[in-house]
Amino acid sequence: MAFQKAVKGTILVGGGALASVLGLSQFSHYRRKQVNLAYVEAAECVSEPVNREPPSREAQLLTLQNMSEFDILVIGGGATGCGCALDAVTRGLKTALVERDDFSSGTSSRSTKLIHGGVRYLQKAIMKLDIEQYRMVKEALHERANLLEIAPHLSAPLPIMLPIYKWWQLPYYWVGIKLYDLVAGSNCLKSSYVLSKSRALEHFPMLQKDKLVGAIVYYDGQHNDARMNLAIALTAARYGAATANYMEVVSLLKEAEPHTGRQRVRGARCRDVLTGQEFDVRAKCVINATGPFTDTVRRMDNQDAVAICQPSAGVHIVMPGYYSPESMGLLDPATSDGRVIFFLPWQKMTIAGTTDTPTDVTHHPIPSEEDINFILNEVRNYLSCDVEVRRGDVLAAWSGIRPLVTDPKSADTQSISRNHVVDISESGLITIAGGKWTTYRSMAEDTINAAIKTHNLKAGPSRTVGLFLQGGKDWSPTLYIRLVQDYGLESEVAQHLAATYGDKAFEVAKMASVTGKRWPIVGVRLVSEFPYIEAEVKYGIKEYACTAVDMISRRTRLAFLNVQAAEEALPRIVELMAKELNWDDYKKEEELETARKFLYYEMGYKSRSEQLTDRSEISLLPSDIDRYKKRFHKFDADQKGFITIVDVQRVLESIGVQMDENTLHEILNEVDLNKNGQVELNEFLQLMSAIQKGRVSGSRLAILMKTAEENLDRRVPIPVDRSCGGL
């Protein structure tokens, strides 16, 4: 196998020649390196960023307005669009990018969080002798290695277990996984291996053990997708690209060529979504990188354009971290309907997905209860019967729309490859469609190559291989220790900041508020069970966050981890943003309402409310009903048939527990289904029935009443923090 150039000044050397130069042992060590050293040279070719920090959004808007003409205008701020902007600007092209919402607000923030070549695509390539699928896998494995190298703070290798329940599957899957390693070549993260049944259960103790034969473990990458997307956008801005979120393209600008009279796309009419201001952004070349909305922009160019994308919805759910080991994922290669399900640790939680169903294109995809239950049922098939998989343990759920390239011969979306296509219209609009998160960089390279060729732009080859993204260059695994020692941050918070901002974490730490405690000295949390701190809100505004939704979903990932925690943090987040952005009371209320709607519809909160309503059935045994009635009447001493805050306070005071009235109001409001300011016996029985069926978990009122009943005579304090907060 030929190796690419390693460092500046080194000539191209074949594998055999290099072995003779280095010696066998050194050559073996060289081959084992996770990432090809060609990245070093590519990065050295790029000049230093023109901006130490990304310019403000206001400065970027002025640049967009005042520049007479850009070389490249990219429409779309997802991973591919931002990748195009970074590729173009590092080649020396005058580059602009506009996004109608926030960076990574669409598909790019709603992925499975994997950086992978695609094991199932390799399987299809081999079974169908499909060379295109094979090339896509090989390309993705190369890009996987590059992404792990250029953003080490946001990504890391992850071992994924493939449990085997039939003896004949062991050699079948072993050969397939070994081929995956082989195709990766020098970019193989770590060799796959086989585990016995006992060893598999050691690594994944919650696994279904009946009929388990053993397991195969292979390695892929995992990342924080929205933060990765943002890092690409910020890096492009630092290198000189004029990037602006909340800039909607209203129409495309066209001019007639002087010699031929042909209409050519020469920019776009843009509208600032936040202010309503409109202006033209002129460019020699316009790139359409709008993912699922690809055909919408293409029809701005040509109303009769034939659709080239077929959208597919992928739903994911997040569950408590105890559902999976901290550092081992799980792959279900063949679900009950032929799909693939991943079950992965992520941000100390467990993420499960995805589904794959045809859908309509929308800016606000909603996870369906049907898809959520499908994933839960598949998870139950692989977990031990000792682990009760409860609907109430779903902490968040979302749907992402994949922009798959249409294959007119295909009967369903599952068989459609995510290979990308670069389409050039008669008027010169360049569209990049399809592909996958992992290959965003190579997709961008192909797109800019096409732009240079089609529009006769003067630029050299792509320089983004090995180019560190924002925060990656000076990051190290021990960077968080300096944050603890120098600023007095909690270790968990320091690790989070280092893993989110990389070498920029020190800037966030400098903005952290003093806690007033002995320890930690600084770093006031937004919500108790997550390491996000108030300083991140202030810093997030420097990262172009404009709304509360930006902050809870993409600057922090609270909305994707626990919607109840996100809702709890919202008022403080809005207060902090209001202070920085000079919002009045009306604007603050508007932001709160918009963010709550986002959580309710797009992040699974709606599904939570449907698990317990005033129409919920009571399915309890007579003995259980009697037991719960006795518990209820310990609080309803007057036999009114309902309990109020006063009743709960009376019981708590009798066992020596003090709780503020606002907290009690919140606790009762969770179960007050008809919203009349009290919890009736029927509502309490509906709650307990829903808990027994697993539809609701972590109810603070249920836990409080049970603990009070058990401790009325022992005066034991009652824990009232939200427990898991399941949907």
mmCIF file with all atom_site columns, N, CA and C in Angstrom, residues 449-486:
data_model
loop_
_atom_site.group_PDB
_atom_site.id
_atom_site.type_symbol
_atom_site.label_atom_id
_atom_site.label_alt_id
_atom_site.label_comp_id
_atom_site.label_asym_id
_atom_site.label_entity_id
_atom_site.label_seq_id
_atom_site.pdbx_PDB_ins_code
_atom_site.Cartn_x
_atom_site.Cartn_y
_atom_site.Cartn_z
_atom_site.occupancy
_atom_site.B_iso_or_equiv
_atom_site.pdbx_formal_charge
_atom_site.auth_seq_id
_atom_site.auth_comp_id
_atom_site.auth_asym_id
_atom_site.auth_atom_id
_atom_site.pdbx_PDB_model_num
ATOM 1   N N  . ASN A 1 449 ? -14.166 22.224 -5.707  1.00 0.00 ? 449 ASN A N  1
ATOM 2   C CA . ASN A 1 449 ? -13.484 21.877 -6.965  1.00 0.00 ? 449 ASN A CA 1
ATOM 3   C C  . ASN A 1 449 ? -14.400 22.144 -8.159  1.00 0.00 ? 449 ASN A C  1
ATOM 4   N N  . ALA A 1 450 ? -15.666 21.734 -8.026  1.00 0.00 ? 450 ALA A N  1
ATOM 5   C CA . ALA A 1 450 ? -16.632 21.962 -9.107  1.00 0.00 ? 450 ALA A CA 1
ATOM 6   C C  . ALA A 1 450 ? -16.881 23.448 -9.314  1.00 0.00 ? 450 ALA A C  1
ATOM 7   N N  . ALA A 1 451 ? -16.931 24.202 -8.223  1.00 0.00 ? 451 ALA A N  1
ATOM 8   C CA . ALA A 1 451 ? -17.161 25.648 -8.321  1.00 0.00 ? 451 ALA A CA 1
ATOM 9   C C  . ALA A 1 451 ? -16.003 26.334 -9.039  1.00 0.00 ? 451 ALA A C  1
ATOM 10  N N  . ILE A 1 452 ? -14.793 25.962 -8.699  1.00 0.00 ? 452 ILE A N  1
ATOM 11  C CA . ILE A 1 452 ? -13.607 26.556 -9.324  1.00 0.00 ? 452 ILE A CA 1
ATOM 12  C C  . ILE A 1 452 ? -13.588 26.268 -10.822 1.00 0.00 ? 452 ILE A C  1
ATOM 13  N N  . LYS A 1 453 ? -13.892 25.034 -11.173 1.00 0.00 ? 453 LYS A N  1
ATOM 14  C CA . LYS A 1 453 ? -13.871 24.637 -12.584 1.00 0.00 ? 453 LYS A CA 1
ATOM 15  C C  . LYS A 1 453 ? -14.994 25.305 -13.371 1.00 0.00 ? 453 LYS A C  1
ATOM 16  N N  . THR A 1 454 ? -16.190 25.307 -12.816 1.00 0.00 ? 454 THR A N  1
ATOM 17  C CA . THR A 1 454 ? -17.357 25.834 -13.533 1.00 0.00 ? 454 THR A CA 1
ATOM 18  C C  . THR A 1 454 ? -17.296 27.341 -13.703 1.00 0.00 ? 454 THR A C  1
ATOM 19  N N  . HIS A 1 455 ? -16.800 28.046 -12.687 1.00 0.00 ? 455 HIS A N  1
ATOM 20  C CA . HIS A 1 455 ? -16.831 29.511 -12.704 1.00 0.00 ? 455 HIS A CA 1
ATOM 21  C C  . HIS A 1 455 ? -15.452 30.139 -12.904 1.00 0.00 ? 455 HIS A C  1
ATOM 22  N N  . ASN A 1 456 ? -14.473 29.318 -13.270 1.00 0.00 ? 456 ASN A N  1
ATOM 23  C CA . ASN A 1 456 ? -13.121 29.817 -13.579 1.00 0.00 ? 456 ASN A CA 1
ATOM 24  C C  . ASN A 1 456 ? -12.535 30.662 -12.442 1.00 0.00 ? 456 ASN A C  1
ATOM 25  N N  . LEU A 1 457 ? -12.669 30.153 -11.232 1.00 0.00 ? 457 LEU A N  1
ATOM 26  C CA . LEU A 1 457 ? -12.109 30.843 -10.079 1.00 0.00 ? 457 LEU A CA 1
ATOM 27  C C  . LEU A 1 457 ? -10.637 30.476 -9.914  1.00 0.00 ? 457 LEU A C  1
ATOM 28  N N  . LYS A 1 458 ? -9.870  31.398 -9.404  1.00 0.00 ? 458 LYS A N  1
ATOM 29  C CA . LYS A 1 458 ? -8.438  31.165 -9.220  1.00 0.00 ? 458 LYS A CA 1
ATOM 30  C C  . LYS A 1 458 ? -8.181  30.705 -7.787  1.00 0.00 ? 458 LYS A C  1
ATOM 31  N N  . ALA A 1 459 ? -7.862  29.442 -7.646  1.00 0.00 ? 459 ALA A N  1
ATOM 32  C CA . ALA A 1 459 ? -7.588  28.875 -6.317  1.00 0.00 ? 459 ALA A CA 1
ATOM 33  C C  . ALA A 1 459 ? -6.839  27.571 -6.476  1.00 0.00 ? 459 ALA A C  1
ATOM 34  N N  . GLY A 1 460 ? -6.100  27.201 -5.444  1.00 0.00 ? 460 GLY A N  1
ATOM 35  C CA . GLY A 1 460 ? -5.334  25.962 -5.465  1.00 0.00 ? 460 GLY A CA 1
ATOM 36  C C  . GLY A 1 460 ? -6.146  24.793 -4.946  1.00 0.00 ? 460 GLY A C  1
ATOM 37  N N  . PRO A 1 461 ? -5.477  23.701 -4.600  1.00 0.00 ? 461 PRO A N  1
ATOM 38  C CA . PRO A 1 461 ? -6.172  22.514 -4.097  1.00 0.00 ? 461 PRO A CA 1
ATOM 39  C C  . PRO A 1 461 ? -6.696  22.721 -2.678  1.00 0.00 ? 461 PRO A C  1
ATOM 40  N N  . SER A 1 462 ? -7.555  21.821 -2.238  1.00 0.00 ? 462 SER A N  1
ATOM 41  C CA . SER A 1 462 ? -8.115  21.884 -0.888  1.00 0.00 ? 462 SER A CA 1
ATOM 42  C C  . SER A 1 462 ? -7.018  21.770 0.161   1.00 0.00 ? 462 SER A C  1
ATOM 43  N N  . ARG A 1 463 ? -7.190  22.515 1.244   1.00 0.00 ? 463 ARG A N  1
ATOM 44  C CA . ARG A 1 463 ? -6.187  22.535 2.311   1.00 0.00 ? 463 ARG A CA 1
ATOM 45  C C  . ARG A 1 463 ? -6.777  22.179 3.674   1.00 0.00 ? 463 ARG A C  1
ATOM 46  N N  . THR A 1 464 ? -7.923  21.531 3.681   1.00 0.00 ? 464 THR A N  1
ATOM 47  C CA . THR A 1 464 ? -8.599  21.278 4.957   1.00 0.00 ? 464 THR A CA 1
ATOM 48  C C  . THR A 1 464 ? -8.231  19.948 5.609   1.00 0.00 ? 464 THR A C  1
ATOM 49  N N  . VAL A 1 465 ? -7.523  19.078 4.905   1.00 0.00 ? 465 VAL A N  1
ATOM 50  C CA . VAL A 1 465 ? -7.080  17.835 5.545   1.00 0.00 ? 465 VAL A CA 1
ATOM 51  C C  . VAL A 1 465 ? -6.031  18.192 6.588   1.00 0.00 ? 465 VAL A C  1
ATOM 52  N N  . GLY A 1 466 ? -6.309  17.842 7.831   1.00 0.00 ? 466 GLY A N  1
ATOM 53  C CA . GLY A 1 466 ? -5.365  18.122 8.904   1.00 0.00 ? 466 GLY A CA 1
ATOM 54  C C  . GLY A 1 466 ? -5.462  19.508 9.483   1.00 0.00 ? 466 GLY A C  1
ATOM 55  N N  . LEU A 1 467 ? -6.391  20.310 8.994   1.00 0.00 ? 467 LEU A N  1
ATOM 56  C CA . LEU A 1 467 ? -6.555  21.671 9.507   1.00 0.00 ? 467 LEU A CA 1
ATOM 57  C C  . LEU A 1 467 ? -7.371  21.635 10.795  1.00 0.00 ? 467 LEU A C  1
ATOM 58  N N  . PHE A 1 468 ? -6.738  21.999 11.911  1.00 0.00 ? 468 PHE A N  1
ATOM 59  C CA . PHE A 1 468 ? -7.426  21.935 13.204  1.00 0.00 ? 468 PHE A CA 1
ATOM 60  C C  . PHE A 1 468 ? -8.645  22.845 13.227  1.00 0.00 ? 468 PHE A C  1
ATOM 61  N N  . LEU A 1 469 ? -9.722  22.336 13.796  1.00 0.00 ? 469 LEU A N  1
ATOM 62  C CA . LEU A 1 469 ? -10.906 23.149 14.002  1.00 0.00 ? 469 LEU A CA 1
ATOM 63  C C  . LEU A 1 469 ? -10.762 23.926 15.302  1.00 0.00 ? 469 LEU A C  1
ATOM 64  N N  . GLN A 1 470 ? -11.605 24.939 15.474  1.00 0.00 ? 470 GLN A N  1
ATOM 65  C CA . GLN A 1 470 ? -11.531 25.798 16.650  1.00 0.00 ? 470 GLN A CA 1
ATOM 66  C C  . GLN A 1 470 ? -11.507 24.975 17.926  1.00 0.00 ? 470 GLN A C  1
ATOM 67  N N  . GLY A 1 471 ? -10.485 25.234 18.743  1.00 0.00 ? 471 GLY A N  1
ATOM 68  C CA . GLY A 1 471 ? -10.358 24.570 20.037  1.00 0.00 ? 471 GLY A CA 1
ATOM 69  C C  . GLY A 1 471 ? -9.507  23.326 20.028  1.00 0.00 ? 471 GLY A C  1
ATOM 70  N N  . GLY A 1 472 ? -9.140  22.822 18.845  1.00 0.00 ? 472 GLY A N  1
ATOM 71  C CA . GLY A 1 472 ? -8.449  21.544 18.771  1.00 0.00 ? 472 GLY A CA 1
ATOM 72  C C  . GLY A 1 472 ? -6.946  21.597 18.839  1.00 0.00 ? 472 GLY A C  1
ATOM 73  N N  . LYS A 1 473 ? -6.359  22.705 18.406  1.00 0.00 ? 473 LYS A N  1
ATOM 74  C CA . LYS A 1 473 ? -4.912  22.738 18.202  1.00 0.00 ? 473 LYS A CA 1
ATOM 75  C C  . LYS A 1 473 ? -4.111  22.498 19.479  1.00 0.00 ? 473 LYS A C  1
ATOM 76  N N  . ASP A 1 474 ? -4.461  23.194 20.553  1.00 0.00 ? 474 ASP A N  1
ATOM 77  C CA . ASP A 1 474 ? -3.683  23.092 21.795  1.00 0.00 ? 474 ASP A CA 1
ATOM 78  C C  . ASP A 1 474 ? -4.413  22.307 22.882  1.00 0.00 ? 474 ASP A C  1
ATOM 79  N N  . TRP A 1 475 ? -5.416  21.538 22.483  1.00 0.00 ? 475 TRP A N  1
ATOM 80  C CA . TRP A 1 475 ? -6.115  20.697 23.457  1.00 0.00 ? 475 TRP A CA 1
ATOM 81  C C  . TRP A 1 475 ? -5.249  19.497 23.832  1.00 0.00 ? 475 TRP A C  1
ATOM 82  N N  . SER A 1 476 ? -5.384  19.063 25.070  1.00 0.00 ? 476 SER A N  1
ATOM 83  C CA . SER A 1 476 ? -4.748  17.815 25.505  1.00 0.00 ? 476 SER A CA 1
ATOM 84  C C  . SER A 1 476 ? -5.688  17.133 26.484  1.00 0.00 ? 476 SER A C  1
ATOM 85  N N  . PRO A 1 477 ? -5.545  15.817 26.664  1.00 0.00 ? 477 PRO A N  1
ATOM 86  C CA . PRO A 1 477 ? -6.450  15.100 27.582  1.00 0.00 ? 477 PRO A CA 1
ATOM 87  C C  . PRO A 1 477 ? -6.378  15.596 29.021  1.00 0.00 ? 477 PRO A C  1
ATOM 88  N N  . THR A 1 478 ? -5.279  16.264 29.378  1.00 0.00 ? 478 THR A N  1
ATOM 89  C CA . THR A 1 478 ? -5.123  16.738 30.764  1.00 0.00 ? 478 THR A CA 1
ATOM 90  C C  . THR A 1 478 ? -5.398  18.232 30.906  1.00 0.00 ? 478 THR A C  1
ATOM 91  N N  . LEU A 1 479 ? -5.905  18.854 29.862  1.00 0.00 ? 479 LEU A N  1
ATOM 92  C CA . LEU A 1 479 ? -6.146  20.302 29.903  1.00 0.00 ? 479 LEU A CA 1
ATOM 93  C C  . LEU A 1 479 ? -7.091  20.679 31.041  1.00 0.00 ? 479 LEU A C  1
ATOM 94  N N  . TYR A 1 480 ? -8.054  19.810 31.333  1.00 0.00 ? 480 TYR A N  1
ATOM 95  C CA . TYR A 1 480 ? -9.049  20.132 32.364  1.00 0.00 ? 480 TYR A CA 1
ATOM 96  C C  . TYR A 1 480 ? -8.419  20.306 33.742  1.00 0.00 ? 480 TYR A C  1
ATOM 97  N N  . ILE A 1 481 ? -7.280  19.648 33.982  1.00 0.00 ? 481 ILE A N  1
ATOM 98  C CA . ILE A 1 481 ? -6.615  19.762 35.289  1.00 0.00 ? 481 ILE A CA 1
ATOM 99  C C  . ILE A 1 481 ? -6.174  21.200 35.534  1.00 0.00 ? 481 ILE A C  1
ATOM 100 N N  . ARG A 1 482 ? -5.680  21.858 34.489  1.00 0.00 ? 482 ARG A N  1
ATOM 101 C CA . ARG A 1 482 ? -5.283  23.267 34.608  1.00 0.00 ? 482 ARG A CA 1
ATOM 102 C C  . ARG A 1 482 ? -6.488  24.137 34.927  1.00 0.00 ? 482 ARG A C  1
ATOM 103 N N  . LEU A 1 483 ? -7.643  23.797 34.375  1.00 0.00 ? 483 LEU A N  1
ATOM 104 C CA . LEU A 1 483 ? -8.849  24.570 34.665  1.00 0.00 ? 483 LEU A CA 1
ATOM 105 C C  . LEU A 1 483 ? -9.233  24.447 36.135  1.00 0.00 ? 483 LEU A C  1
ATOM 106 N N  . VAL A 1 484 ? -9.089  23.236 36.674  1.00 0.00 ? 484 VAL A N  1
ATOM 107 C CA . VAL A 1 484 ? -9.383  23.022 38.099  1.00 0.00 ? 484 VAL A CA 1
ATOM 108 C C  . VAL A 1 484 ? -8.393  23.798 38.960  1.00 0.00 ? 484 VAL A C  1
ATOM 109 N N  . GLN A 1 485 ? -7.119  23.671 38.626  1.00 0.00 ? 485 GLN A N  1
ATOM 110 C CA . GLN A 1 485 ? -6.070  24.272 39.457  1.00 0.00 ? 485 GLN A CA 1
ATOM 111 C C  . GLN A 1 485 ? -6.024  25.786 39.343  1.00 0.00 ? 485 GLN A C  1
ATOM 112 N N  . ASP A 1 486 ? -6.208  26.315 38.142  1.00 0.00 ? 486 ASP A N  1
ATOM 113 C CA . ASP A 1 486 ? -6.042  27.758 37.921  1.00 0.00 ? 486 ASP A CA 1
ATOM 114 C C  . ASP A 1 486 ? -7.295  28.564 38.252  1.00 0.00 ? 486 ASP A C  1
#
